[in-house]
Coordinates of C-alpha atoms and ligand atoms in Angstrom, one line a residue:
X84 CA -18.4 -60.4 -4.8
X85 CA -18.7 -58.0 -1.9
X86 CA -21.7 -55.7 -2.1
X87 CA -21.3 -52.3 -0.5
X88 CA -24.4 -50.6 0.6
X89 CA -24.4 -46.9 1.6
X90 CA -26.9 -46.3 4.2
X91 CA -28.8 -43.0 3.7
X92 CA -28.1 -40.4 6.3
X93 CA -30.8 -39.6 8.8
X94 CA -32.5 -37.0 6.6
X95 CA -35.6 -36.5 8.5
X96 CA -34.1 -33.9 10.8
X97 CA -32.5 -31.9 8.0
X98 CA -34.9 -29.3 6.5
X99 CA -35.0 -29.2 2.7
X100 CA -33.9 -26.0 0.9
X101 CA -33.3 -25.0 -2.6
X102 CA -29.7 -25.4 -3.7
X103 CA -29.6 -21.6 -4.2
X104 CA -30.6 -21.2 -0.5
X105 CA -28.0 -23.7 0.6
X106 CA -25.4 -21.8 -1.4
X107 CA -26.3 -18.5 0.2
X108 CA -26.4 -20.0 3.6
X109 CA -22.8 -21.3 3.0
X110 CA -21.6 -17.8 2.0
X111 CA -22.9 -16.6 5.4
X112 CA -21.3 -19.3 7.4
X113 CA -18.0 -18.9 5.6
X114 CA -18.0 -15.3 6.7
X115 CA -19.0 -13.3 3.6
X116 CA -20.4 -9.9 4.5
X117 CA -20.9 -8.4 1.0
X118 CA -21.2 -9.7 -2.5
X119 CA -20.8 -7.8 -5.8
X120 CA -22.9 -8.6 -8.8
X121 CA -24.6 -7.8 -12.1
X122 CA -27.8 -9.8 -12.1
X123 CA -28.7 -12.4 -14.7
X124 CA -31.7 -14.7 -15.3
X125 CA -29.3 -17.6 -15.0
X126 CA -29.0 -17.2 -11.3
X127 CA -32.4 -15.8 -10.2
X128 CA -32.8 -18.3 -7.4
X129 CA -29.6 -17.1 -5.8
X130 CA -30.8 -13.5 -6.0
X131 CA -33.9 -14.6 -4.2
X132 CA -31.9 -16.4 -1.6
X133 CA -29.7 -13.3 -1.1
X134 CA -32.9 -11.3 -0.6
X135 CA -33.8 -13.7 2.3
X136 CA -30.4 -13.3 3.9
X137 CA -30.1 -9.5 3.2
X138 CA -29.5 -8.8 6.9
X139 CA -26.4 -10.9 6.8
X140 CA -25.0 -10.2 3.4
X141 CA -24.9 -6.7 1.7
X142 CA -25.4 -6.6 -2.0
X143 CA -23.6 -4.2 -4.3
X144 CA -25.1 -4.1 -7.8
X145 CA -22.6 -3.0 -10.4
X146 CA -22.9 -1.5 -13.9
X147 CA -20.5 -3.8 -15.6
X148 CA -19.1 -7.2 -14.5
X149 CA -15.5 -5.8 -14.7
X150 CA -16.5 -3.4 -11.9
X151 CA -18.1 -6.2 -9.9
X152 CA -15.1 -8.5 -10.2
X153 CA -12.6 -5.7 -9.5
X154 CA -14.6 -4.7 -6.4
X155 CA -14.7 -8.3 -5.2
X156 CA -10.9 -8.6 -5.8
X157 CA -10.3 -5.4 -3.9
X158 CA -12.5 -6.7 -1.1
X159 CA -10.3 -9.8 -1.0
X160 CA -7.1 -7.6 -0.8
X161 CA -8.6 -5.5 2.0
X162 CA -9.9 -8.3 4.2
X163 CA -7.7 -11.2 3.4
X164 CA -10.8 -13.3 3.0
X165 CA -12.4 -14.3 -0.3
X166 CA -14.2 -11.5 -2.2
X167 CA -17.4 -12.9 -3.8
X168 CA -18.9 -11.9 -7.1
X169 CA -21.9 -13.2 -9.0
X170 CA -22.3 -12.8 -12.7
X171 CA -24.4 -14.3 -15.5
X172 CA -23.2 -16.8 -18.1
X173 CA -21.3 -16.0 -21.4
X174 CA -21.2 -12.2 -21.6
X175 CA -21.2 -11.7 -17.9
X176 CA -18.4 -14.2 -17.3
X177 CA -16.3 -12.8 -20.1
X178 CA -16.7 -9.3 -18.7
X179 CA -15.8 -10.5 -15.2
X180 CA -12.7 -12.3 -16.4
X181 CA -10.4 -9.2 -15.8
X182 CA -11.0 -9.4 -12.0
X183 CA -10.2 -13.2 -12.0
X184 CA -6.9 -12.5 -13.9
X185 CA -6.0 -9.7 -11.5
X186 CA -6.8 -11.9 -8.5
X187 CA -4.6 -14.6 -10.0
X188 CA -1.6 -12.4 -10.6
X189 CA -2.1 -10.5 -7.4
X190 CA -2.6 -13.7 -5.3
X191 CA -6.0 -12.4 -4.0
X192 CA -8.7 -14.7 -2.6
X193 CA -11.7 -14.4 -4.8
X194 CA -14.7 -16.6 -5.7
X195 CA -16.6 -15.9 -8.9
X196 CA -19.9 -17.6 -9.2
X197 CA -21.4 -17.8 -12.7
X198 CA -24.9 -18.7 -13.7
X199 CA -24.7 -21.6 -16.2
X200 CA -27.2 -22.9 -18.8
X201 CA -29.5 -25.7 -17.6
X202 CA -28.1 -29.3 -17.6
X203 CA -30.8 -30.3 -20.1
X204 CA -29.1 -28.2 -22.8
X205 CA -25.5 -28.2 -21.8
X206 CA -22.9 -28.9 -24.5
X207 CA -25.2 -27.7 -27.3
X208 CA -23.7 -24.2 -27.4
X209 CA -26.9 -23.1 -25.8
X210 CA -27.7 -19.4 -25.3
X211 CA -24.6 -17.8 -23.8
X212 CA -23.0 -21.2 -23.0
X213 CA -19.3 -21.4 -22.2
X214 CA -17.2 -24.2 -20.8
X215 CA -15.7 -22.3 -17.9
X216 CA -13.2 -25.0 -17.1
X217 CA -11.5 -24.3 -20.4
X218 CA -12.1 -20.5 -20.3
X219 CA -10.6 -19.9 -16.9
X220 CA -8.4 -23.0 -16.6
X221 CA -5.1 -21.0 -17.1
X222 CA -5.7 -18.2 -14.7
X223 CA -7.5 -19.4 -11.6
X224 CA -6.6 -21.8 -8.8
X225 CA -9.6 -24.0 -9.4
X226 CA -12.6 -23.9 -11.7
X227 CA -15.6 -26.3 -11.5
X228 CA -19.2 -26.7 -12.2
X229 CA -21.6 -27.8 -9.5
X230 CA -23.8 -30.4 -11.3
X231 CA -25.2 -32.1 -8.3
X232 CA -27.2 -30.0 -5.8
X233 CA -26.5 -32.5 -3.1
X234 CA -22.8 -31.6 -3.3
X235 CA -23.1 -27.8 -3.1
X236 CA -21.8 -27.5 0.5
X237 CA -18.7 -29.5 -0.5
X238 CA -18.0 -27.4 -3.5
X239 CA -18.5 -24.1 -1.8
X240 CA -16.4 -25.1 1.3
X241 CA -13.6 -26.2 -1.1
X242 CA -13.9 -22.9 -3.0
X243 CA -13.2 -20.9 0.2
X244 CA -10.5 -23.3 1.3
X245 CA -8.7 -23.1 -2.1
X246 CA -9.1 -19.4 -2.5
X247 CA -7.5 -18.6 0.9
X248 CA -5.0 -21.4 1.5
X249 CA -1.3 -21.2 0.7
X250 CA -0.9 -18.6 -2.1
X251 CA -4.3 -17.1 -2.3
X252 CA -6.1 -16.8 -5.6
X253 CA -9.3 -16.9 -7.5
X254 CA -11.8 -19.8 -7.8
X255 CA -14.6 -20.0 -10.4
X256 CA -17.8 -22.0 -9.8
X257 CA -20.4 -22.4 -12.5
X258 CA -24.0 -23.0 -11.4
X259 CA -26.3 -24.7 -13.8
X260 CA -29.7 -23.0 -13.7
X261 CA -31.8 -26.1 -13.0
X262 CA -29.4 -27.2 -10.2
X263 CA -30.0 -24.0 -8.3
X264 CA -33.8 -24.7 -8.2
X265 CA -33.5 -28.2 -6.9
X266 CA -34.7 -28.9 -3.3
X267 CA -32.1 -30.8 -1.2
X268 CA -31.8 -31.8 2.4
X269 CA -28.2 -31.4 3.2
X270 CA -26.2 -30.4 6.3
X271 CA -24.2 -27.2 6.2
X272 CA -20.4 -27.3 6.0
X273 CA -18.2 -25.9 8.8
X274 CA -16.6 -22.5 8.3
X275 CA -13.5 -23.0 6.0
X276 CA -10.2 -23.0 7.8
X277 CA -7.5 -22.1 5.3
X278 CA -4.2 -23.9 5.8
X279 CA -0.9 -22.0 6.0
X280 CA 2.7 -23.3 6.1
X281 CA 4.8 -22.9 9.2
X282 CA 8.6 -22.4 9.5
X283 CA 10.5 -25.5 10.4
X284 CA 13.3 -25.2 13.0
X285 CA 16.1 -26.3 10.7
X286 CA 15.0 -23.9 8.1
X287 CA 14.9 -21.1 10.6
X288 CA 18.4 -22.0 11.7
X289 CA 19.7 -22.1 8.1
X290 CA 18.1 -18.7 7.3
X291 CA 19.6 -17.1 10.5
X292 CA 23.1 -18.5 9.6
X293 CA 22.9 -17.2 6.0
X294 CA 21.7 -13.8 7.2
X295 CA 24.4 -13.5 9.9
X296 CA 27.1 -14.2 7.3
X297 CA 25.8 -11.5 4.9
X298 CA 27.8 -8.3 4.0
X299 CA 25.3 -6.5 1.8
X300 CA 21.9 -8.0 2.5
X301 CA 18.6 -6.6 1.2
X302 CA 15.0 -7.6 2.2
X303 CA 12.3 -7.5 -0.5
X304 CA 8.7 -7.9 0.8
X305 CA 5.6 -8.4 -1.4
X306 CA 2.8 -10.8 -2.2
X307 CA -0.4 -11.3 -0.2
X308 CA -1.3 -12.9 3.1
X309 CA 0.2 -10.2 5.3
X310 CA -1.5 -9.2 8.5
X311 CA -1.1 -6.1 10.6
X312 CA 0.7 -8.3 13.2
X313 CA 3.0 -9.8 10.6
X314 CA 3.9 -6.3 9.3
X315 CA 4.6 -5.1 12.9
X316 CA 6.9 -8.1 13.4
X317 CA 8.6 -7.3 10.2
X318 CA 9.3 -3.7 11.3
X319 CA 10.7 -5.0 14.6
X320 CA 12.9 -7.4 12.8
X321 CA 14.2 -4.7 10.3
X322 CA 14.9 -2.3 13.1
X323 CA 16.6 -4.8 15.4
X324 CA 18.9 -6.0 12.5
X325 CA 19.2 -2.6 10.8
X326 CA 18.3 -4.2 7.5
X327 CA 17.3 -2.3 4.4
X328 CA 13.7 -3.2 3.4
X329 CA 12.2 -2.7 -0.1
X330 CA 8.6 -3.4 -1.2
X331 CA 7.8 -5.1 -4.4
X332 CA 5.7 -3.6 -7.3
X333 CA 2.5 -2.1 -6.0
X334 CA 2.9 -3.6 -2.5
X335 CA 4.3 -0.4 -1.0
X336 CA 2.0 -0.4 2.0
X337 CA 3.4 -3.7 3.5
X338 CA 6.2 -1.8 5.2
X339 CA 5.9 1.7 6.6
X340 CA 7.6 4.1 4.1
X341 CA 8.5 6.5 7.0
X342 CA 10.4 3.8 8.8
X343 CA 14.2 4.5 8.8
X344 CA 14.8 1.1 7.2
X345 CA 12.5 1.5 4.2
X346 CA 14.6 2.0 1.1
X347 CA 12.0 2.2 -1.7
X348 CA 9.9 0.0 -4.1
X349 CA 11.3 -2.5 -6.5
X350 CA 8.8 -1.9 -9.3
X351 CA 8.4 -0.1 -12.6
X352 CA 10.7 2.9 -12.9
X353 CA 12.8 1.7 -10.0
X354 CA 15.3 4.1 -8.4
X355 CA 18.5 3.1 -10.3
X356 CA 20.4 3.2 -7.1
X357 CA 18.1 0.7 -5.5
X358 CA 18.3 -1.5 -8.6
X359 CA 22.1 -1.5 -8.2
X360 CA 21.6 -2.5 -4.6
X361 CA 19.4 -5.4 -5.6
X362 CA 22.0 -6.5 -8.2
X363 CA 24.9 -6.1 -5.8
X364 CA 23.3 -7.6 -2.7
X365 CA 25.1 -10.7 -1.5
X366 CA 22.0 -12.0 0.3
X367 CA 18.4 -11.3 -0.8
X368 CA 15.7 -12.1 1.7
X369 CA 12.6 -12.3 -0.4
X370 CA 9.4 -12.5 1.7
X371 CA 6.1 -13.4 0.1
X372 CA 7.1 -11.9 -3.2
X373 CA 7.0 -13.8 -6.4
X374 CA 9.9 -11.9 -8.0
X375 CA 7.9 -11.4 -11.1
X376 CA 8.7 -9.4 -14.2
X377 CA 7.8 -6.0 -12.8
X378 CA 9.7 -6.6 -9.6
X379 CA 12.9 -7.8 -11.3
X380 CA 13.0 -5.0 -14.0
X381 CA 12.1 -7.5 -16.7
X382 CA 14.0 -10.5 -15.1
X383 CA 17.3 -8.5 -15.2
X384 CA 18.0 -8.0 -11.5
X385 CA 18.7 -11.7 -10.7
X386 CA 20.2 -14.3 -13.0
X387 CA 18.0 -17.2 -14.1
X388 CA 17.8 -19.9 -12.9
X389 CA 20.7 -19.4 -10.4
X390 CA 20.9 -15.9 -9.0
X391 CA 24.3 -14.4 -8.2
X392 CA 22.8 -13.2 -4.9
X393 CA 22.3 -15.8 -2.2
X394 CA 18.5 -16.1 -2.4
X395 CA 16.5 -16.8 0.8
X396 CA 13.0 -17.1 -0.6
X397 CA 10.0 -17.4 1.6
X398 CA 6.6 -17.9 -0.1
X399 CA 3.3 -19.4 0.9
X400 CA 3.3 -21.7 -2.2
X401 CA 5.9 -24.4 -2.6
X402 CA 5.8 -24.4 -6.4
X403 CA 6.7 -20.7 -6.5
X404 CA 10.0 -21.4 -4.8
X405 CA 12.2 -22.3 -7.7
X406 CA 9.6 -21.3 -10.3
X407 CA 12.0 -19.0 -12.0
X408 CA 14.9 -18.6 -9.5
X409 CA 16.5 -21.4 -7.6
X410 CA 16.8 -20.3 -4.0
X411 CA 19.6 -21.2 -1.7
X412 CA 17.1 -21.6 1.0
X413 CA 13.4 -22.1 0.2
X414 CA 10.8 -21.9 2.9
X415 CA 7.1 -22.6 2.3
X416 CA 5.4 -20.5 5.0
X417 CA 2.8 -17.9 5.6
X418 CA 3.8 -14.3 6.2
X419 CA 2.6 -14.3 9.8
X420 CA 4.7 -17.4 10.5
X421 CA 7.9 -16.1 9.0
X422 CA 7.5 -12.7 10.5
X423 CA 7.0 -14.2 14.0
X424 CA 10.2 -16.2 13.5
X425 CA 12.2 -13.2 12.2
X426 CA 11.0 -10.9 15.0
X427 CA 12.6 -13.2 17.6
X428 CA 15.8 -13.7 15.7
X429 CA 18.9 -12.5 17.6
X430 CA 20.6 -9.7 15.7
X431 CA 24.4 -9.6 15.3
X432 CA 26.1 -7.3 17.8
X433 CA 27.2 -4.8 15.2
X434 CA 25.8 -5.5 11.7
X435 CA 28.4 -4.7 9.0
X436 CA 25.7 -3.5 6.7
X437 CA 24.4 -0.8 9.1
X438 CA 25.9 2.2 7.2
X439 CA 24.7 0.8 3.9
X440 CA 21.1 0.8 5.3
X441 CA 21.4 4.5 6.1
X442 CA 22.8 5.2 2.6
X443 CA 20.0 3.3 1.0
X444 CA 17.5 5.3 3.0
X445 CA 19.2 8.5 1.8
X446 CA 19.0 7.3 -1.8
X447 CA 15.2 6.7 -1.3
X448 CA 14.7 10.2 0.2
X449 CA 16.6 11.8 -2.6
X450 CA 14.4 9.9 -5.1
X451 CA 11.4 11.5 -3.4
X452 CA 12.5 15.0 -4.2
X453 CA 10.8 17.2 -6.8
X454 CA 11.9 16.1 -10.3
X455 CA 13.7 18.8 -12.4
X456 CA 11.4 18.2 -15.3
X457 CA 8.9 20.9 -14.3
X458 CA 11.7 23.5 -14.6
X459 CA 11.6 22.9 -18.3
X460 CA 7.8 23.3 -18.5
X461 CA 6.9 26.0 -16.1
X462 CA 3.3 26.3 -17.2
X463 CA 2.6 22.6 -16.7
X464 CA 0.5 21.4 -13.7
X465 CA 3.1 20.0 -11.4
X466 CA 2.0 16.5 -10.5
X467 CA 4.7 16.2 -7.9
X468 CA 3.2 19.1 -6.0
X469 CA -0.3 17.8 -6.5
X470 CA 0.6 14.5 -4.8
X471 CA 2.5 16.3 -2.1
X472 CA -0.3 18.7 -1.3
X473 CA -3.0 15.9 -1.6
X474 CA -1.4 13.7 1.0
X475 CA -0.5 16.6 3.3
X476 CA -4.1 17.8 3.1
X477 CA -5.8 14.4 3.5
X478 CA -5.7 12.2 6.7
X479 CA -2.6 10.1 7.1
X480 CA -4.5 6.9 6.8
X481 CA -6.0 7.8 3.4
X482 CA -6.2 4.8 1.0
X483 CA -4.9 5.4 -2.5
X484 CA -6.3 3.2 -5.3
X485 CA -5.2 3.3 -8.9
X486 CA -5.2 1.2 -12.1
X487 CA -2.5 1.3 -14.8
X488 CA -0.9 4.1 -16.8
X489 CA 2.0 6.5 -16.5
X490 CA -0.2 8.7 -14.2
X491 CA 0.2 6.0 -11.5
X492 CA 3.9 6.7 -11.3
X493 CA 3.3 9.9 -9.4
X494 CA 1.4 8.2 -6.6
X495 CA 3.7 5.2 -6.5
X496 CA 6.9 7.2 -6.3
X497 CA 6.0 10.3 -4.3
X498 CA 3.5 9.1 -1.7
X499 CA 4.9 7.7 1.5
X500 CA 2.6 4.9 2.3
X501 CA 1.9 4.1 6.0
X502 CA 2.5 0.4 6.6
X503 CA -0.2 -2.2 7.2
X504 CA 1.2 -2.4 10.7
X505 CA -1.3 0.4 11.4
X506 CA -4.1 -2.1 10.8
X507 CA -5.2 -0.5 7.5
X508 CA -4.1 -0.9 4.0
X509 CA -3.1 2.3 2.3
X510 CA -2.6 1.1 -1.3
X511 CA -4.8 -0.8 -3.7
X512 CA -3.2 -1.3 -7.1
X513 CA -3.1 -4.2 -9.5
X514 CA 0.3 -5.9 -10.0
X515 CA -1.4 -7.4 -13.0
X516 CA -1.3 -3.9 -14.6
X517 CA -5.1 -3.9 -15.3
X518 CA -6.4 -0.6 -16.4
X519 CA -9.7 0.4 -14.9
X520 CA -8.9 -1.1 -11.5
X521 CA -8.7 2.1 -9.5
X522 CA -12.3 3.3 -9.7
X523 CA -14.0 0.1 -8.6
X524 CA -11.3 -0.7 -6.1
X525 CA -11.6 2.7 -4.5
X526 CA -15.4 2.3 -4.2
X527 CA -15.0 -1.2 -2.6
X528 CA -12.6 0.3 -0.1
X529 CA -15.1 3.0 0.8
X530 CA -17.8 0.4 1.2
X531 CA -15.5 -1.6 3.4
X532 CA -14.7 1.4 5.6
X533 CA -17.1 4.3 5.1
X534 CA -15.3 6.5 7.6
X535 CA -12.0 6.3 5.8
X536 CA -10.8 8.8 3.2
X537 CA -10.3 7.0 -0.1
X538 CA -8.8 8.6 -3.1
X539 CA -8.6 7.2 -6.6
X540 CA -6.1 8.6 -9.1
X541 CA -6.9 7.6 -12.6
X542 CA -5.7 8.4 -16.1
X543 CA -8.1 9.6 -18.7
X544 CA -7.8 6.2 -20.4
X545 CA -7.8 4.2 -17.2
X546 CA -10.8 6.1 -15.8
X547 CA -13.2 5.5 -18.7
X548 CA -12.6 1.7 -18.6
X549 CA -14.7 1.4 -15.5
X550 CA -16.0 5.0 -15.1
X551 CA -19.6 3.8 -15.2
X552 CA -19.1 2.6 -11.6
X553 CA -19.5 6.2 -10.6
X554 CA -23.2 5.3 -10.6
X555 CA -22.5 2.6 -8.1
X556 CA -20.5 5.0 -5.9
X557 CA -23.3 7.6 -6.1
X558 CA -26.0 5.1 -5.3
X559 CA -24.1 4.0 -2.2
X560 CA -23.1 7.5 -1.2
X561 CA -19.6 6.3 -1.2
X562 CA -17.5 9.4 -0.5
X563 CA -14.6 8.5 -2.7
X564 CA -12.5 11.3 -4.2
X565 CA -11.6 10.6 -7.8
X566 CA -8.8 12.5 -9.5
X567 CA -8.6 12.2 -13.2
X568 CA -5.3 13.0 -14.8
X569 CA -6.2 14.1 -18.3
X570 CA -3.3 14.3 -20.7
X571 CA -5.4 13.5 -23.8
X572 CA -3.7 10.2 -24.5
X573 CA -2.9 6.6 -23.6
X574 CA 0.3 8.0 -22.3
X575 CA 2.1 4.8 -21.5
X576 CA 1.7 3.4 -24.9
X577 CA 2.6 6.8 -26.5
X578 CA 5.8 6.7 -24.4
X579 CA 6.7 3.2 -25.8
X580 CA 5.6 4.4 -29.3
X581 CA 7.9 7.4 -29.2
X582 CA 10.8 5.2 -28.0
X583 CA 10.3 2.6 -30.7
X584 CA 8.6 4.5 -33.5
X585 CA 9.4 8.2 -32.9
X586 CA 7.0 10.8 -34.2
X587 CA 4.7 8.1 -35.7
X588 CA 1.8 8.9 -33.3
X589 CA -1.0 6.5 -34.1
X590 CA -3.8 5.0 -32.0
X591 CA -2.7 6.6 -28.8
X592 CA -4.5 10.0 -28.8
X593 CA -7.7 10.3 -26.8
X594 CA -10.6 12.5 -27.5
X595 CA -12.2 13.0 -24.1
X596 CA -15.6 13.9 -22.8
X597 CA -16.1 16.7 -20.4
X598 CA -15.1 14.8 -17.3
X599 CA -16.5 17.4 -14.9
X600 CA -19.9 17.4 -16.7
X601 CA -19.9 13.6 -16.8
X602 CA -19.2 13.3 -13.1
X603 CA -21.9 15.8 -12.3
X604 CA -24.4 13.8 -14.4
X605 CA -23.7 10.9 -12.2
X606 CA -24.5 13.0 -9.1
X607 CA -20.9 13.8 -8.0
X608 CA -19.5 17.1 -7.1
X609 CA -16.8 18.0 -9.6
X610 CA -14.3 20.7 -10.5
X611 CA -11.5 21.1 -13.1
X612 CA -7.9 22.3 -12.3
X613 CA -5.3 23.6 -14.8
X614 CA -2.9 25.1 -12.3
X615 CA -1.7 24.2 -8.8
X616 CA -3.7 27.1 -7.3
X617 CA -6.8 25.7 -9.1
X618 CA -6.1 22.3 -7.6
X619 CA -5.7 23.7 -4.1
X620 CA -9.0 25.5 -4.2
X621 CA -10.8 22.7 -6.0
X622 CA -9.6 20.2 -3.4
X623 CA -10.9 22.4 -0.5
X624 CA -14.2 23.0 -2.3
X625 CA -14.8 19.3 -3.3
X626 CA -13.9 17.9 0.1
X627 CA -16.3 20.3 1.7
X628 CA -19.1 19.6 -0.8
X629 CA -18.5 15.8 -0.5
X630 CA -18.9 16.0 3.3
X631 CA -21.9 18.3 3.0
X632 CA -23.8 16.2 0.5
X633 CA -22.4 12.9 1.5
X634 CA -21.5 12.0 -2.1
X635 CA -18.4 11.2 -4.2
X636 CA -16.4 13.9 -5.8
X637 CA -14.1 14.3 -8.8
X638 CA -11.3 16.7 -9.8
X639 CA -10.1 16.7 -13.3
X640 CA -6.5 17.7 -13.8
X641 CA -5.5 19.1 -17.2
X642 CA -1.9 18.1 -17.5
X643 CA 0.9 18.7 -19.9
X644 CA 1.1 15.8 -22.3
X645 CA 4.8 16.6 -23.0
X646 CA 5.7 15.5 -19.5
X647 CA 5.2 11.8 -20.0
X648 CA 6.9 10.7 -16.8
X649 CA 8.9 12.3 -13.9
X650 CA 12.1 11.7 -15.9
X651 CA 11.1 12.2 -19.5
X652 CA 9.5 14.6 -22.0
X653 CA 8.1 13.4 -25.3
X654 CA 10.8 15.4 -27.0
X655 CA 13.5 13.7 -25.0
X656 CA 12.2 10.3 -26.0
X657 CA 12.2 11.3 -29.6
X658 CA 15.7 12.5 -29.5
X659 CA 17.1 9.4 -27.7
X660 CA 18.1 7.7 -30.9
Ligands
TPP22 C1 -7.1 -3.4 -19.5 C2 -5.9 -2.9 -20.1 N1 -5.9 -2.6 -21.4 C3 -4.8 -2.1 -22.0 C4 -3.6 -1.9 -21.3 C5 -2.4 -1.4 -21.9 N2 -2.1 0.0 -21.4 C6 -1.3 0.1 -20.3 S1 -1.2 1.7 -19.8 C7 -2.2 2.2 -21.0 C8 -2.5 3.7 -21.2 C9 -3.0 4.3 -20.0 O1 -3.5 5.6 -20.3 P1 -4.0 6.6 -19.2 O2 -4.9 5.9 -18.3 O3 -4.6 7.8 -19.9 O4 -2.7 7.0 -18.4 P2 -1.4 7.8 -19.0 O5 -0.4 6.7 -19.3 O6 -1.9 8.6 -20.1 O7 -1.0 8.6 -17.8 C10 -2.6 1.1 -21.8 C11 -3.5 1.3 -23.0 C12 -3.7 -2.4 -19.9 N3 -2.6 -2.3 -19.1 N4 -4.8 -2.8 -19.4
MG23 MG1 -3.7 9.6 -20.3

């Protein structure tokens, strides 16, 4: 019987380090510049190793793990590299799970490290013990536990690789307490090099042929993995071919909304005329987008599994192609790769769809106009005018972050987002529909780019889900402007309640604190506005005070609960039946 002997590596030249130190050294070499955390005794050695590398990695300490994981997720969205978050076992991990779920649905690179109970008491339901493989198994790309300190470089390299390759997403690594303390002599890994798909020549030809034969084509862009260069190439392609381009739900900054070929977003509350165009398109070129529930108006815009439209689907993950809809042409490729190919595609001499593109653009511009609803409620604070004024007053490259609720509609529908071709993202919003996202995401964006104007619009429900992160913003002097839309209710749910159970209002009213007093207690400058005039002066005052004191600011808007959306009052919903 053959006997294999594995010769030990020449260890003498490799200095020994604690596993925690090896771990932090790997974060540095994989390019991480900031980590978000709530500390726990379960990973004290990591904190100590982070202290040693504090020149290389900044540390943001949060007030709740949802804030930490949301911030790391937003960091991943902004940088295209893995956001990193550390939390403690059990309660810390369960609190952080919302950021993992968001990263999964939003295809954002994220690594969540969790302190785990020591190996000597694992599987006893020890203090705060959870099996993370089972807990996170259904909503992350990869979850593992590093039991052997010798293999830490391998696990961490794979975590970065998996989080950022193909369709990006979250990875969870559990770190048993005793493993982190062990001394090991191991070599560092190399910086991770995520792998992305290219476009094959025959696929490029097939796509070009299908596009050239189209009568009523429409492009829908979405997903993650876009770069400024890819977005610039996309704009060139759209202009050269005169194609109408729509963005998917909460990905409105992929394509410049001022571009003559931009025709709106295919999300919640879609422009009915755009929905009709999606339904009646003969060729749909879907780039990067998953064509999920929110982008397909609840799976109604395309037939399942075989769409009526000829579907040309390009996505960085092969399994997504045909996941729900069977494409006519499926291309597994990165967004930079497909955008490069499209940019160089020869356009037809006179595209037959040219006039349709202009009409679709006109429909979009008409959809932007002030809704009539305020005519019926003249005393109400006009949110359309608030959004208009806000983005006229703030710098063009302002980043808008928000979570979930009907308040978000105003920013989604009425702001014209500059495209990522500018080199900067202008929208941070969860396609997962997670409430509480806006506050931490906005703070992360401000930490990422302190010179930038960041504004968070949050509902009164949405805001208080992660409002304690105001302390994090104040501690970091992050000059975020928070706008709280206070209508005294969980408006979205009230809307559905009135549609299905009219006049039986239950569980959807909110009794709110004094948001201005609350913000001031956190060290913010804050004002309240009940009218548009109030808002104008509050905005001037708060922006000046924020600049003066180098602190975050907040404006509370008291809005009319009757105006539940740009197109409906509560009374109109009740009378629908
Ligand atoms: C974490 C989370 N919990 C619950 C929900 C369900 N939900 C969606 S919108 C909403 C109400 C939002 O209320 P608010 O922030 O006040 O905004 P409004 O609709 O009143 O403008 C709720 C409870 C959710 N999407 N996310
Ligand atoms: Mg509300």
